[in-house]
Amino acid sequence: MFDNSDRTEISAMGEFGLIQHLAQHFEIRNGKTVKGIGDDAAVVDHGDHYGLITTDLLMEGVHFDLSFHPLKHLGYKAITVAVSDIYAMNGMAEQVLVGIGLSNRFSLEAVEELYAGMQIACEQLGVDLVGGDTTTSRNGLVISVTATGRVDKDKIVYRGGAQAGDLLVVSGDLGGAYMGLQILEREKRVFMEVPNMQPDLEQYDYIVGRQLKAEARKDVIELLKMLDVKPSSLMDVSDGVASELYHMGKASGVGFHVYEEKLPIDPQTIDTALSFDLNPSIVALNGGEDYELLFTVAQSDYEKIKTMPDFTVIGYATDVTSKNMLLTKSGNQFEIKAQGWPESQKE
Ligand code: ADP
Ligand code: MG
């Protein structure tokens, strides 16, 4: 299948190159598999509707740090980040399966905390935990969540449907989860040096919450339905807008122009970014884990979405494939480069 005579560093290929390379030998054999690798979730023909399946893996030390991530929040986040990919297909989530790898460091009470968080997320999102797998881990906690869902056939939205001229819209605000992580890591460093010092996180409550307890935007899918708006393309923002724009543009055969002044950024994110000497717009474009929804709509839908406080039109699609430009407040233009894995490891 593969020519394995050389040694190739995975870091030279990047995450997406690796997935593409591995996927090329797996053809679709079942007529019911409508969409395999390449979108937020796989799509299966269930007769009168499409089924959706997606999986996410969270590794201790890579995706979370237990010295500041409470287990209850982590359980909550593990469910929401998996289910977010179902919403990213314009679908509704139905079931989750949870695999965990536990070391003997964990007591029953600790695992109960983790599952208490999962239970809250399942309840809020209306999904059923229907199975999973439990195993021993020698190297930290591992959490794998597979989510399933459904969508009416005429309502499914892929990454690849954006047309030149479509408006680019994002829900909520951007960059908060990244700055929350910077705060938590800074407080951890301070604590290691001066153990008696208690961190004061109150003034960072919003961004810390964005990092520790991500929300999946089920409400956005419901709102789009109520407004009778079907996006032309749709993704969730897990790796950062810059990276998602790259994927959306490549899949759709378009590029994007993004207006810096339109980027929705919470004041707490802005203040914190500035105190770290970071440009808030760069943080908003590249920071991951916001789990907002990024989508395009036809210009004719503008009237329907324009008064929605949670939606911001941040730009529009152009016909220059994969060329994404930031139009700055000062009137300059910069190409938006997707950073992506392995540097950030935030897939
Ligand atoms: P997302 O950020 O939306 O979770 P990813 O970037 O993780 O999506 O994955 C992109 C696509 O590649 C998805 O269709 C996913 O199912 C697929 N994929 C990721 N990792 C693997 C893998 N190891 N083997 C096969 N497919 C994979
Ligand atoms: Mg996704």
GROMACS .gro file of N, CA and C in nm, residues 51 137 170 183 303:
model
   15
   51GLY      N    1  -2.732   1.060   0.826
   51GLY     CA    2  -2.668   1.043   0.957
   51GLY      C    3  -2.531   1.109   0.953
  137SER      N    4  -0.420   0.363   3.109
  137SER     CA    5  -0.323   0.444   3.036
  137SER      C    6  -0.199   0.459   3.122
  170VAL      N    7  -1.947   3.497   1.130
  170VAL     CA    8  -1.904   3.414   1.243
  170VAL      C    9  -1.997   3.443   1.361
  183ILE      N   10  -0.348   3.302   3.008
  183ILE     CA   11  -0.360   3.340   3.150
  183ILE      C   12  -0.336   3.219   3.240
  303GLU      N   13  -3.044   4.046   0.476
  303GLU     CA   14  -3.155   4.107   0.550
  303GLU      C   15  -3.196   4.021   0.669
   0.00000   0.00000   0.00000
